[in-house]
Short mmCIF file of C-alpha atoms in Angstrom, two decimals:
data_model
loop_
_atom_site.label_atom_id
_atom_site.label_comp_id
_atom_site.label_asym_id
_atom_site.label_seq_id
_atom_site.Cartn_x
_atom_site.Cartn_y
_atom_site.Cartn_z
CA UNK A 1 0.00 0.00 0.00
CA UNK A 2 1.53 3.19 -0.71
CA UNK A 3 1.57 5.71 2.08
CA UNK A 4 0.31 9.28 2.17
CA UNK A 5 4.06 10.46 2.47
CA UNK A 6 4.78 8.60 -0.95
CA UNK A 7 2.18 10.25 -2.68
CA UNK A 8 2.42 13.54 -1.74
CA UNK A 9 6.15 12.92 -2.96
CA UNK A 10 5.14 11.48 -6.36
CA UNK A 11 2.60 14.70 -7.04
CA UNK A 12 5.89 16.20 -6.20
CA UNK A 13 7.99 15.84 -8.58
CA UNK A 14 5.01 14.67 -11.13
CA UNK A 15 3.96 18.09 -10.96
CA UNK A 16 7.10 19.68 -11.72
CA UNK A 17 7.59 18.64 -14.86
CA UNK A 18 4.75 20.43 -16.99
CA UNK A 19 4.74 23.46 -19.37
CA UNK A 20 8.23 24.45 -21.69
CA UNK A 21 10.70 21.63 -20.95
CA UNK A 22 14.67 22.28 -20.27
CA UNK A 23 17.71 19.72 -21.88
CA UNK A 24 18.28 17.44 -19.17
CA UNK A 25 22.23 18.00 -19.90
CA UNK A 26 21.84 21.75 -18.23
CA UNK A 27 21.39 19.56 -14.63
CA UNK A 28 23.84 18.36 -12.64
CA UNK A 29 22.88 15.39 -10.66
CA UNK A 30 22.88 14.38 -7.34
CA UNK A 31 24.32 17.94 -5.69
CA UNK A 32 23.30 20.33 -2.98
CA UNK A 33 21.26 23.57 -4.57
CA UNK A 34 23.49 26.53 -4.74
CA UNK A 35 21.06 28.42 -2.05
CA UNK A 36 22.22 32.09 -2.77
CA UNK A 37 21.91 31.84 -6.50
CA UNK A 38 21.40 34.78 -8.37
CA UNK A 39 17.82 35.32 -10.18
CA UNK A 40 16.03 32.41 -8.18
CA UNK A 41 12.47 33.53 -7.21
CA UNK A 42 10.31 31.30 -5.60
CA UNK A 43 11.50 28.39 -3.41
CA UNK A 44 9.28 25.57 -2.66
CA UNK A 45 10.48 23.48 0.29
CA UNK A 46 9.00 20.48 1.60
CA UNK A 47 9.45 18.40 4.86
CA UNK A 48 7.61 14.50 5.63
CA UNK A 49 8.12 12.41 8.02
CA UNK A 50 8.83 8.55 6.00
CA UNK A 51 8.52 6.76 9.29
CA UNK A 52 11.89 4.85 9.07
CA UNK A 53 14.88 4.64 7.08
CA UNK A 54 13.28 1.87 4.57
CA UNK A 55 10.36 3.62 3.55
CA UNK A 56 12.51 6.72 3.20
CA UNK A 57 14.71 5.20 0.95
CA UNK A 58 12.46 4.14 -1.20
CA UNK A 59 10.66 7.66 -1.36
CA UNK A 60 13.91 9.25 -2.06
CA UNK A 61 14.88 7.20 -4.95
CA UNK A 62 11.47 6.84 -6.41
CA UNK A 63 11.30 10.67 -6.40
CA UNK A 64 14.82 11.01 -7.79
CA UNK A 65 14.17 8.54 -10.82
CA UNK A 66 11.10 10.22 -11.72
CA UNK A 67 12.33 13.32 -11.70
CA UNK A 68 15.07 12.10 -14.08
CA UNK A 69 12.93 10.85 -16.40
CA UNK A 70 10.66 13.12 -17.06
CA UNK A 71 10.78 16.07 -18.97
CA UNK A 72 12.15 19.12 -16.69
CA UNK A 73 10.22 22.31 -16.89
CA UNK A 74 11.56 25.69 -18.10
CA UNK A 75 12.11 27.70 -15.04
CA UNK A 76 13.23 24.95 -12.55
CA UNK A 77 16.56 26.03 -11.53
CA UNK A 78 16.78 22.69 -9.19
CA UNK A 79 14.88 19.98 -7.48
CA UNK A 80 16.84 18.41 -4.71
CA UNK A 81 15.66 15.46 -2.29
CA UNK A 82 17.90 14.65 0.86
CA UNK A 83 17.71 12.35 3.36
CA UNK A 84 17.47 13.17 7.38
CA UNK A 85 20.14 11.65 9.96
CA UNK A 86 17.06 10.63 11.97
CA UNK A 87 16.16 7.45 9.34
CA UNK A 88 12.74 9.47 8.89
CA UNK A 89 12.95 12.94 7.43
CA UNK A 90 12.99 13.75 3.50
CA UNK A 91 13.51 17.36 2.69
CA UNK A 92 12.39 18.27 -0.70
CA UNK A 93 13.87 21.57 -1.71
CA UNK A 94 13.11 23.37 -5.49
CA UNK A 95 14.27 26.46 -6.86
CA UNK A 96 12.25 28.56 -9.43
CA UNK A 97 13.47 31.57 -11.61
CA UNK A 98 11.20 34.28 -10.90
CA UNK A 99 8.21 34.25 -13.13
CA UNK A 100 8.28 30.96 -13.42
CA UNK A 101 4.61 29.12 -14.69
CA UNK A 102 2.29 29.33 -12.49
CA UNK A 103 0.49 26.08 -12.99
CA UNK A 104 3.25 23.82 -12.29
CA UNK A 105 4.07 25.65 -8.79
CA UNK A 106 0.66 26.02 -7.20
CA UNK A 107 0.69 21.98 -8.10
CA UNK A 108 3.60 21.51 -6.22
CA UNK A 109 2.01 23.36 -3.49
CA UNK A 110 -0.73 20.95 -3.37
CA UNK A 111 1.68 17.95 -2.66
CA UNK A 112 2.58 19.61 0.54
CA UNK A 113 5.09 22.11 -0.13
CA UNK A 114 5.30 25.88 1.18
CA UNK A 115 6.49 29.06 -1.08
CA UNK A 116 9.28 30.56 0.40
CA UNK A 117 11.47 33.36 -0.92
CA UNK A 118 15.50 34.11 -0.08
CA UNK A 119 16.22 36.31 2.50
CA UNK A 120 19.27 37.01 4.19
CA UNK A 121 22.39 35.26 5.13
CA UNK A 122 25.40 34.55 7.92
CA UNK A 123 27.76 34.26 5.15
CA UNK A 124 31.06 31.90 4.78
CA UNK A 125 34.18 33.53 6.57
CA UNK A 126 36.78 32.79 3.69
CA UNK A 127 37.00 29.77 1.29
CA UNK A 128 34.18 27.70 2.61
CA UNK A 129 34.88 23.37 2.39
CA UNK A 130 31.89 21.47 0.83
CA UNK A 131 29.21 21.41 2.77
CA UNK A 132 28.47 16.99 4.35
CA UNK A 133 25.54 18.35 6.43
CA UNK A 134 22.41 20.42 5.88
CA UNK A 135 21.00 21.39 8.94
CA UNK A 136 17.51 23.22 8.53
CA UNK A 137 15.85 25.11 11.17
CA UNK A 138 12.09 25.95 11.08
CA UNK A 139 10.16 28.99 13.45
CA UNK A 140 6.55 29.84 13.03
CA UNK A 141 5.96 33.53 12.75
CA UNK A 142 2.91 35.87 13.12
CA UNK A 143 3.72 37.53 9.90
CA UNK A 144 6.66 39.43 8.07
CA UNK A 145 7.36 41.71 10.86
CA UNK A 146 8.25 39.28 13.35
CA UNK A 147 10.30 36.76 10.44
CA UNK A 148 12.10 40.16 9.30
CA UNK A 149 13.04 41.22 12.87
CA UNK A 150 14.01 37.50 13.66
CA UNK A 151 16.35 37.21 10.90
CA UNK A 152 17.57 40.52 10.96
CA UNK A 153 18.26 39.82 14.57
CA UNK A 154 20.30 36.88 14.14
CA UNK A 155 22.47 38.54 10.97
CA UNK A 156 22.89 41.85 12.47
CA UNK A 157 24.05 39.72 16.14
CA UNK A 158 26.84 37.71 14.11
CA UNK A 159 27.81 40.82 11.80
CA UNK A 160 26.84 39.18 8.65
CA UNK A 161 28.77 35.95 8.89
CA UNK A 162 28.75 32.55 9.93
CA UNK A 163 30.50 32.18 13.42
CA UNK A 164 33.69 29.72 14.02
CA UNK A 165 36.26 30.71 11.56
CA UNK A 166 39.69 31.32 12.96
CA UNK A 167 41.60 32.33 9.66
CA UNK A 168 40.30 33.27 6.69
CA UNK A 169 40.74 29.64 4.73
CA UNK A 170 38.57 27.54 7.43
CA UNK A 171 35.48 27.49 9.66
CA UNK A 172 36.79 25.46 12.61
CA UNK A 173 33.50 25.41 13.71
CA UNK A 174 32.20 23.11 11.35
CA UNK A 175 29.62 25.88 10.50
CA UNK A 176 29.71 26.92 6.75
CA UNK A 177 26.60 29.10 6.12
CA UNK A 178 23.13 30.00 7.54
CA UNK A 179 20.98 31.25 4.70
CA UNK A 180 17.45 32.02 5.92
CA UNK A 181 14.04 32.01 3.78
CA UNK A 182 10.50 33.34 4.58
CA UNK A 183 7.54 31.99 3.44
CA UNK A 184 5.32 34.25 1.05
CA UNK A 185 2.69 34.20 3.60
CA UNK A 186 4.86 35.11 6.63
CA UNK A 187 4.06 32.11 8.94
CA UNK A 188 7.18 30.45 8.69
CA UNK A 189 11.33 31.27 8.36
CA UNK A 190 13.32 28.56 7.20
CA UNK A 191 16.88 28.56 7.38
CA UNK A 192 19.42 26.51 5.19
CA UNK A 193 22.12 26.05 7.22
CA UNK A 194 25.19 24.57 5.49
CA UNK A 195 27.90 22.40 7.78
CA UNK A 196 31.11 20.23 7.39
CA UNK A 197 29.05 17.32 9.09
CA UNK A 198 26.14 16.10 11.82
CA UNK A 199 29.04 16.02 14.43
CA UNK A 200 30.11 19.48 14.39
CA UNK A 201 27.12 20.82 13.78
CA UNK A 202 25.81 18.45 17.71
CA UNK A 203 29.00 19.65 18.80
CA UNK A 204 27.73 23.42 18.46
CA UNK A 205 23.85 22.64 20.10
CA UNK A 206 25.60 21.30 22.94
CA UNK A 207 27.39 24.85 23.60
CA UNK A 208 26.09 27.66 22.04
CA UNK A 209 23.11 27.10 21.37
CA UNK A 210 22.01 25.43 24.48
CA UNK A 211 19.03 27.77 26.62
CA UNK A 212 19.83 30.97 27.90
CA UNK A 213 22.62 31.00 25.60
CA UNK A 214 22.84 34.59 24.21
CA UNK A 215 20.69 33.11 20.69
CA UNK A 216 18.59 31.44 22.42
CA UNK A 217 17.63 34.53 24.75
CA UNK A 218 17.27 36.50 21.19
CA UNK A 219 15.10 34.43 19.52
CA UNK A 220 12.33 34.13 22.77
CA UNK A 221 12.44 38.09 22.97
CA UNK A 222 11.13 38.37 20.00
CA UNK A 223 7.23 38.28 19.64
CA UNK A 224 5.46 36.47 17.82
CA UNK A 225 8.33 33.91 16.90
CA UNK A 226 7.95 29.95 18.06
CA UNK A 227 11.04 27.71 17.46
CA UNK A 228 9.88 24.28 15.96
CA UNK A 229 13.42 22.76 16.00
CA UNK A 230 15.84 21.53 13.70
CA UNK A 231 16.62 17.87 11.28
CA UNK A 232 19.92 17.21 9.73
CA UNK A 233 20.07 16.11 6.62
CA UNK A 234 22.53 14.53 3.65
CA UNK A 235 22.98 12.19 0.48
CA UNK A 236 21.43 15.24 -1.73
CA UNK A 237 19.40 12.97 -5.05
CA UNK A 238 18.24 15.44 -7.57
CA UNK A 239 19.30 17.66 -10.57
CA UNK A 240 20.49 21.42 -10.04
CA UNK A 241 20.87 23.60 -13.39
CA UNK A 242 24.65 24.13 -14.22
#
């Protein structure tokens, strides 16, 4: 029997793939989404719950191979599935150029995605490694006031860049970049965070981001914010435009 997670996957990436198509060979496969490209407009993001690690498997790499073999629409920038450390979570992530066609978005919608647009981010502190973790963290939000003066918050606190680095070539840290979204309808900010790996990114929640901590303090003062926590995620399946 298939489960409701595995269809609201399959309208996924089914319903990505109408209107003007795009040459496969423009995709790379299988890579993380550059998250601060230039000219992306829309981004539809996407989390379910696959109730263990075989049944999210198989979601992930039935969503992958259809969206390889189907005909890609023009404005897709990327489509990228990844898998959560948990043995559960499946993040679906998509990138639009702005303007894209409206038809095949509001379908994706209606598999269970929300329309988010880019932000701001805590940029890389010098040559940043390649990122082994993605580590998204999700607040509700009473409307674009509150996301704005959240994220704002947070950038303005760290002085635009990711904290850690000692020297200009690494981020000891393990922290890479924090690149923060809000949904079109301001209930939600999103934030892409990019990391070496799950350890450094544990070793981090365990100091400075533990309660009271000086973030931590930030984020309760502001009103109308609720933290819903964080997944980890890797193993990116998908196709990103070159």
């Amino acid at each position: 029997m298939t489960s409701e997670t595995e269809n609201q996957q399959a309208t996924h990436v089914r319903t990505t793939v109408t209107g003007g198509f795009q040459d496969p060979a423009r995709f790379l496969v299988d890579v993380l989404p550059e998250i601060r490209r230039p000219g992306v407009g829309p981004v539809l993001i996407s989390e379910w719950d696959a109730e263990g690690a075989e049944r999210q498997q198989a979601v992930i790499e039935g969503a992958a191979r259809a969206l390889g073999a189907a005909p890609l629409p023009g404005g897709l920038v990327s489509q990228v599935f990844l898998a959560g450390t948990d043995g559960r979570a499946v993040l679906g992530l998509g990138q639009w150029e702005e303007g894209a066609a409206g038809v095949p978005l509001r379908a994706v919608e209606e598999g269970g995605a929300r329309r988010y647009r880019y932000y701001r981010s805590l940029l890389p502190q010098g040559e940043p490694p390649e990122p082994g973790c993605i580590v998204t963290v999700r607040f509700r939000t009473t409307g674009h006031e509150a996301a704005r003066q959240l994220v704002d918050g947070l950038v303005d606190m760290m002085n635009g860049l990711q904290p850690g680095a000692a020297d200009r070539s690494r981020t000891p840290s393990g922290g890479i970049s924090s690149n923060f979204h809000i949904s079109e309808d301001g209930t939600r900010v999103f934030n892409y965070s990019e990391w070496t790996d799950e350890a450094a990114h544990q070793r981090v929640v365990d100091t400075s981001l533990q309660q009271g901590g000086a973030v931590m303090r930030f984020v309760e003062s502001v009103p109308g914010v609720t933290p819903l926590g964080f997944k980890r995620y890797v193993a990116p399946r998908g196709l990103v435009r070159r």
